N, CA, C and O atoms as a GROMACS GRO file, in nm:
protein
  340
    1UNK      N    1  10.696  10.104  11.567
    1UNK     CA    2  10.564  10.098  11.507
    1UNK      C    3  10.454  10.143  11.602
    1UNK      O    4  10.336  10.132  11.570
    2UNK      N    5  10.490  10.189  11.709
    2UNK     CA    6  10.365  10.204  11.808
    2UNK      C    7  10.350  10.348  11.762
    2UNK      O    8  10.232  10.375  11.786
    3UNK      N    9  10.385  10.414  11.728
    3UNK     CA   10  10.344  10.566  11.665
    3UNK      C   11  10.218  10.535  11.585
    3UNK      O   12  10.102  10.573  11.596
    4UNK      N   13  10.295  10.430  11.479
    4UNK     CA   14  10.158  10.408  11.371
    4UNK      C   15  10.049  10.371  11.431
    4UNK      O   16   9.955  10.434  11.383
    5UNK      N   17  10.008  10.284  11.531
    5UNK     CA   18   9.919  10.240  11.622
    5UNK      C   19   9.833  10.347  11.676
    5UNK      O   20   9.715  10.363  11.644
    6UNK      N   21   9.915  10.437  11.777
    6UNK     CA   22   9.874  10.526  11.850
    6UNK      C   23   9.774  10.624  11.724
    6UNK      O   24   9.661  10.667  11.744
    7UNK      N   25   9.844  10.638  11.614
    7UNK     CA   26   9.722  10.673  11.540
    7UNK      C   27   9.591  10.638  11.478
    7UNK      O   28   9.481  10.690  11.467
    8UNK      N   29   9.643  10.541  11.447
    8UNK     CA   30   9.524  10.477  11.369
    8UNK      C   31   9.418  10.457  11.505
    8UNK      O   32   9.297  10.442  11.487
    9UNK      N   33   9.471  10.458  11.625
    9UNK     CA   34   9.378  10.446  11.721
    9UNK      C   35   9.257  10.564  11.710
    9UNK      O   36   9.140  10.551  11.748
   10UNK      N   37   9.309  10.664  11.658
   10UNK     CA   38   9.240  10.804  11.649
   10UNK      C   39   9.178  10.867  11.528
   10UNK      O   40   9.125  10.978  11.520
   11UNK      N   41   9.194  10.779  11.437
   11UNK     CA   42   9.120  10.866  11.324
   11UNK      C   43   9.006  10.754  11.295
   11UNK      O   44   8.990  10.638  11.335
   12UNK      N   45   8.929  10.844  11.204
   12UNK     CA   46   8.784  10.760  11.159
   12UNK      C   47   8.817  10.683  11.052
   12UNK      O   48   8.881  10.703  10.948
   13UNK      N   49   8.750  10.577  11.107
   13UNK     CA   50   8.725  10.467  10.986
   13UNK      C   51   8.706  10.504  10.816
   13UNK      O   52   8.597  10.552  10.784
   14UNK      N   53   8.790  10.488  10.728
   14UNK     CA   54   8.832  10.517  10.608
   14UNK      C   55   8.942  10.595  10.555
   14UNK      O   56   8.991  10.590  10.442
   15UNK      N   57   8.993  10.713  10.713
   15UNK     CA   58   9.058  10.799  10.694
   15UNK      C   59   9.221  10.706  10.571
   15UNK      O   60   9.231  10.591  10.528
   16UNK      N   61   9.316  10.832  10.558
   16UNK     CA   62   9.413  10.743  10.445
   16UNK      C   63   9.527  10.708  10.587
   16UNK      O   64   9.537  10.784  10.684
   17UNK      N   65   9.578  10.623  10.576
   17UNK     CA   66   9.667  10.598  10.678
   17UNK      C   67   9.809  10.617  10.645
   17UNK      O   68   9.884  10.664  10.731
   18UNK      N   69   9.863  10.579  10.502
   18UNK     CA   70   9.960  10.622  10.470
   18UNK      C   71   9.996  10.635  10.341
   18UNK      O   72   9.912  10.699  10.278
   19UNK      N   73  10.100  10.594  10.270
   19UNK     CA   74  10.125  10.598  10.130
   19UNK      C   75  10.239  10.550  10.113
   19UNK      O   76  10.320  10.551  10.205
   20UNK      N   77  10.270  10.495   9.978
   20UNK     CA   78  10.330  10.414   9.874
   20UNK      C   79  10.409  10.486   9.819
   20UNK      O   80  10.351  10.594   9.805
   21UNK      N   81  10.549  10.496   9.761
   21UNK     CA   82  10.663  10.572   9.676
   21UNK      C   83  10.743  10.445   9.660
   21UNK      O   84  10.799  10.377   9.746
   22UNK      N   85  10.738  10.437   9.582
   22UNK     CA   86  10.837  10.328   9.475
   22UNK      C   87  10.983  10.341   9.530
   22UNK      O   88  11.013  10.449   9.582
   23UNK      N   89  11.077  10.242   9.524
   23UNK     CA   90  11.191  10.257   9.560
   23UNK      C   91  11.272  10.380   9.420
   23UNK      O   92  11.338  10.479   9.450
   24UNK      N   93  11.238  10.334   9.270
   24UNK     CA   94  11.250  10.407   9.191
   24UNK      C   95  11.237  10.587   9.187
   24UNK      O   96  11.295  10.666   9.112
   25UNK      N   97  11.138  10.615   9.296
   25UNK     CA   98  11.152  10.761   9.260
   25UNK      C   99  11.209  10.827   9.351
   25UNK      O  100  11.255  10.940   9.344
   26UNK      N  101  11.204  10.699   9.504
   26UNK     CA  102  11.301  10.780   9.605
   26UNK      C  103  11.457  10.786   9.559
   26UNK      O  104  11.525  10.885   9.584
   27UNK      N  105  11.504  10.680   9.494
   27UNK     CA  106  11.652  10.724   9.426
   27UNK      C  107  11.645  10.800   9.342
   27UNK      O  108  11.739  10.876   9.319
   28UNK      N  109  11.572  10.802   9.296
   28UNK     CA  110  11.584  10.917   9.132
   28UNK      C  111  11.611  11.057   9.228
   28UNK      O  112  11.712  11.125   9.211
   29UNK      N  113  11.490  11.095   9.347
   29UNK     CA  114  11.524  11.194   9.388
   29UNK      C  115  11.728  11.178   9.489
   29UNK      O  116  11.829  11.247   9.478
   30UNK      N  117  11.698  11.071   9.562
   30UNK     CA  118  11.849  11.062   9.634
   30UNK      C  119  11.952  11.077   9.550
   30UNK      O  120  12.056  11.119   9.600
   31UNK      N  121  11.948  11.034   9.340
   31UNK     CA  122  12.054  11.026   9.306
   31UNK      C  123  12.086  11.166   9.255
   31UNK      O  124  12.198  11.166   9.204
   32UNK      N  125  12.019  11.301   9.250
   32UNK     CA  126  12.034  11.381   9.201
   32UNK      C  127  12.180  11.460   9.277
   32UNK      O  128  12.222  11.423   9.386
   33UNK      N  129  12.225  11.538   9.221
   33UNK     CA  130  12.293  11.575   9.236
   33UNK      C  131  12.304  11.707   9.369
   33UNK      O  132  12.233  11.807   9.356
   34UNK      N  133  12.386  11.694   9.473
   34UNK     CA  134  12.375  11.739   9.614
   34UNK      C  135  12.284  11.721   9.685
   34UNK      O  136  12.239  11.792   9.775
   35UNK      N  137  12.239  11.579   9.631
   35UNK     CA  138  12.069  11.578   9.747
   35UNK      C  139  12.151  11.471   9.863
   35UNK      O  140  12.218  11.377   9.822
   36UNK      N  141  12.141  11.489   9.958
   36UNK     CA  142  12.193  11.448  10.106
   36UNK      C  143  12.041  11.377  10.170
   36UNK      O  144  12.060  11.276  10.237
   37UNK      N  145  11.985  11.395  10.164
   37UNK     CA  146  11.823  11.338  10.223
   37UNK      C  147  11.674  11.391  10.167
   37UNK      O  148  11.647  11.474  10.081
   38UNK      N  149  11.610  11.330  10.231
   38UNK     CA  150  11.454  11.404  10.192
   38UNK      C  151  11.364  11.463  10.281
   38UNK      O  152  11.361  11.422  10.397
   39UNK      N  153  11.311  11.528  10.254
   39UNK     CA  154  11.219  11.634  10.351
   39UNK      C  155  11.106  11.586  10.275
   39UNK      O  156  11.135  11.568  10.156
   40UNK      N  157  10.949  11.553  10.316
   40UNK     CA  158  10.839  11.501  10.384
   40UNK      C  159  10.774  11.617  10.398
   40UNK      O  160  10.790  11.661  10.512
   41UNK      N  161  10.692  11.697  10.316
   41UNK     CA  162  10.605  11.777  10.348
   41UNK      C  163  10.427  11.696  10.375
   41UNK      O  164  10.402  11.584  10.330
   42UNK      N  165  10.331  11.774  10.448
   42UNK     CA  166  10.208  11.768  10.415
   42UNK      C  167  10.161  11.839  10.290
   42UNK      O  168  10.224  11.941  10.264
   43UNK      N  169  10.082  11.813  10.223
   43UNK     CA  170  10.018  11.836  10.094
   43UNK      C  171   9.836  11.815  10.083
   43UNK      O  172   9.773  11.740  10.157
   44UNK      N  173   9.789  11.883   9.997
   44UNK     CA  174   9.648  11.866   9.912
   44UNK      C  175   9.628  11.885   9.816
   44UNK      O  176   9.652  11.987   9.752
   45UNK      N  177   9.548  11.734   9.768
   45UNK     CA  178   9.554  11.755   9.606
   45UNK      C  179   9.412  11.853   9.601
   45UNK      O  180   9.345  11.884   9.699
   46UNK      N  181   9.389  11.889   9.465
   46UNK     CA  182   9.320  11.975   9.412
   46UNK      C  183   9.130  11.926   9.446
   46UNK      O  184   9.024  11.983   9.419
   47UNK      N  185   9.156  11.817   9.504
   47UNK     CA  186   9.002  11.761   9.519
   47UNK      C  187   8.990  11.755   9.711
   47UNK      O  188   8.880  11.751   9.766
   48UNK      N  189   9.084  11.756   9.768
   48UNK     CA  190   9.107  11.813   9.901
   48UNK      C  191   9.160  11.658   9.954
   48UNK      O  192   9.161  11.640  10.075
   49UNK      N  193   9.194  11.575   9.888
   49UNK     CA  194   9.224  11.461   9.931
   49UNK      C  195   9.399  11.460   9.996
   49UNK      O  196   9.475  11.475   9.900
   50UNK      N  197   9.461  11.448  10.102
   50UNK     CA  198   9.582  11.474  10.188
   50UNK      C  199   9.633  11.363  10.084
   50UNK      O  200   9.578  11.271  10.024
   51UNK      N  201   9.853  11.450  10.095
   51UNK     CA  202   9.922  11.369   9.985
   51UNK      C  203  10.038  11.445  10.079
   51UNK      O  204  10.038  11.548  10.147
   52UNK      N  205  10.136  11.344  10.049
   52UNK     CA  206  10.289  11.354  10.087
   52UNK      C  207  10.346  11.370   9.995
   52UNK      O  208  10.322  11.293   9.902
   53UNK      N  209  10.481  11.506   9.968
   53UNK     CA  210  10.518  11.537   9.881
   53UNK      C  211  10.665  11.513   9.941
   53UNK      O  212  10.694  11.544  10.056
   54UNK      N  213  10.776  11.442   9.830
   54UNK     CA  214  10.874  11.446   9.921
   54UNK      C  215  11.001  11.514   9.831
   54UNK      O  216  10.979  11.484   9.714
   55UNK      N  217  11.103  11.580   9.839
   55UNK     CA  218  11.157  11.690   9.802
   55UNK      C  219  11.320  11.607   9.840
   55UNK      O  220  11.345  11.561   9.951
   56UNK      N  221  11.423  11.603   9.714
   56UNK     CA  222  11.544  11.639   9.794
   56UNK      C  223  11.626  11.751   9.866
   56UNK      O  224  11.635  11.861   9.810
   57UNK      N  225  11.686  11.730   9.985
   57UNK     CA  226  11.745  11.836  10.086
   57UNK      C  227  11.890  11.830  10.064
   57UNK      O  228  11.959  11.729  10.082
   58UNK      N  229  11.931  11.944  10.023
   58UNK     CA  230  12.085  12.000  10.005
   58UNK      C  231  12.161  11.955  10.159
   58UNK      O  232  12.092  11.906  10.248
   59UNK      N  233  12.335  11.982  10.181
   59UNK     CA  234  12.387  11.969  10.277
   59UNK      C  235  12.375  12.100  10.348
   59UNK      O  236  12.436  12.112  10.454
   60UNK      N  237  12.299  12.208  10.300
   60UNK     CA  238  12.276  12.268  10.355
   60UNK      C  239  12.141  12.286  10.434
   60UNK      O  240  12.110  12.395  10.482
   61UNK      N  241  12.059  12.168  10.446
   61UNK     CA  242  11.937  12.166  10.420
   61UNK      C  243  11.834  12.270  10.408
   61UNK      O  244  11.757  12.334  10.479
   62UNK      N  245  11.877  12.253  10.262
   62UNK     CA  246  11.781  12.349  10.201
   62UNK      C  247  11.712  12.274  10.061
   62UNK      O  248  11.779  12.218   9.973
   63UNK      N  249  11.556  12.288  10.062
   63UNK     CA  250  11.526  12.170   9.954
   63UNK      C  251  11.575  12.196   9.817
   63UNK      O  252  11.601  12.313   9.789
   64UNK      N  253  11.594  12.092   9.714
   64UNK     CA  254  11.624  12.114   9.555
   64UNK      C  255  11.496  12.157   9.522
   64UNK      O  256  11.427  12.055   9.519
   65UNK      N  257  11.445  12.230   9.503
   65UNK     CA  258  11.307  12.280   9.468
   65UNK      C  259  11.311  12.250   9.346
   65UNK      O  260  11.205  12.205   9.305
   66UNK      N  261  11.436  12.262   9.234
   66UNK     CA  262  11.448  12.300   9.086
   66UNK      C  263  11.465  12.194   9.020
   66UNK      O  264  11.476  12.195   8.897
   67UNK      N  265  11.474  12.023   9.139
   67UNK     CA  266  11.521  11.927   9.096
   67UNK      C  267  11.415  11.811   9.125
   67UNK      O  268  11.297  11.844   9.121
   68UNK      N  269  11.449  11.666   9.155
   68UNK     CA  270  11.322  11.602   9.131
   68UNK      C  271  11.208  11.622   9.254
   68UNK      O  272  11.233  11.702   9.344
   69UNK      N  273  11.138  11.579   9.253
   69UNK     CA  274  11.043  11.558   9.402
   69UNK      C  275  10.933  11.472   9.293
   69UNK      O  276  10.912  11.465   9.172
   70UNK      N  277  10.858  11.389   9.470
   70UNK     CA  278  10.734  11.311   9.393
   70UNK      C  279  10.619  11.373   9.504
   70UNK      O  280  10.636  11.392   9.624
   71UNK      N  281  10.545  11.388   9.454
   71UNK     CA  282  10.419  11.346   9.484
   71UNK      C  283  10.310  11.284   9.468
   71UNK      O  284  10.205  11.299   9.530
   72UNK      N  285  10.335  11.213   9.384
   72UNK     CA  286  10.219  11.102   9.367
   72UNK      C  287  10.233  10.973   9.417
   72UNK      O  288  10.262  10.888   9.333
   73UNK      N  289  10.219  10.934   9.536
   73UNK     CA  290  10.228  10.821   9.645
   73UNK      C  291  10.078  10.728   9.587
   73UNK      O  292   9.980  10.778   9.532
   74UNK      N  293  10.099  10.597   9.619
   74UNK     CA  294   9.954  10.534   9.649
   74UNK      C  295   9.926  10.548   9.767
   74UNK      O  296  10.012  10.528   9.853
   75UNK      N  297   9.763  10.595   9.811
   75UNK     CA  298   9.747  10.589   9.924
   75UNK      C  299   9.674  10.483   9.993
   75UNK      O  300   9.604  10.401   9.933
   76UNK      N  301   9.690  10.486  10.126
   76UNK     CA  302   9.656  10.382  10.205
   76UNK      C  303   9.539  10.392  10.274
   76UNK      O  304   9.576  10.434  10.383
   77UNK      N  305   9.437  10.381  10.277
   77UNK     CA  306   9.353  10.269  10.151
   77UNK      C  307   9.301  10.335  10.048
   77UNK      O  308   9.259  10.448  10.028
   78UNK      N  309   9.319  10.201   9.967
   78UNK     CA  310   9.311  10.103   9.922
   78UNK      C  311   9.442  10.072   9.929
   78UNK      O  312   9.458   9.967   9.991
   79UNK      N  313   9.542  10.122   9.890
   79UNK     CA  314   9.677  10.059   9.842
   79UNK      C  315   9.758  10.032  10.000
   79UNK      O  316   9.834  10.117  10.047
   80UNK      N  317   9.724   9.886  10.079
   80UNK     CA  318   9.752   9.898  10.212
   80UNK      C  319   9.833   9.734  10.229
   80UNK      O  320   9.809   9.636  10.159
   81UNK      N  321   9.915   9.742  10.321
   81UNK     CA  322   9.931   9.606  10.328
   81UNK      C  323   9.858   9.519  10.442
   81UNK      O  324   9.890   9.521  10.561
   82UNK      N  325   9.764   9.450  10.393
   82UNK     CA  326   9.684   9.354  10.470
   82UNK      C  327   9.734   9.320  10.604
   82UNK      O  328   9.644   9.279  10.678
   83UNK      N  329   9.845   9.324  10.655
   83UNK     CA  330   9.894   9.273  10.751
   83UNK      C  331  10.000   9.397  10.815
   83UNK      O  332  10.102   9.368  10.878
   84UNK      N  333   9.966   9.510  10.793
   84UNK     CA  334  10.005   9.610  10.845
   84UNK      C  335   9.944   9.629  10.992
   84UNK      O  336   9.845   9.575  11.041
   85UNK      N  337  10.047   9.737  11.058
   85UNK     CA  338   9.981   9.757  11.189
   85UNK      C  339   9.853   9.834  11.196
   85UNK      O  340   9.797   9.851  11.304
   0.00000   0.00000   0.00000
């Protein structure tokens, strides 16, 4: 957890710190078919607000582009846990 620290040491007050994905959509993407893991891109939504898009990765790692991915995380803040680092 000192990664998370070391940042939050550095950004401005309000910045988003992280985000929310349901256990539900990370399996939906893990249960698809040849997905081996997930790849974690940076993203921007259409209003310039930063979003994590996360993609399943073949054994070849190469992403399912054609298959599920989410991007719609809650972000942190508001959606934070009070007792986070």
């Amino acid at each position: 957890l000192s990664l998370i620290t070391s940042y939050r040491t550095t950004v401005q007050p309000g910045a988003i710190l992280g985000e929310y994905f349901s256990k539900d959509a990370i399996m939906n993407m893990l249960n698809q078919s040849g997905c081996v893991g997930l790849r974690i891109y940076y993203g921007k939504k259409s209003d310039g607000t930063p979003a994590l898009v996360l993609v399943g990765v073949n054994s070849s790692a190469q992403d399912l582009t054609t298959g599920q991915y989410t991007e719609s995380g809650w972000i942190c803040p508001p959606m934070c846990d009070s007792g986070s680092h």
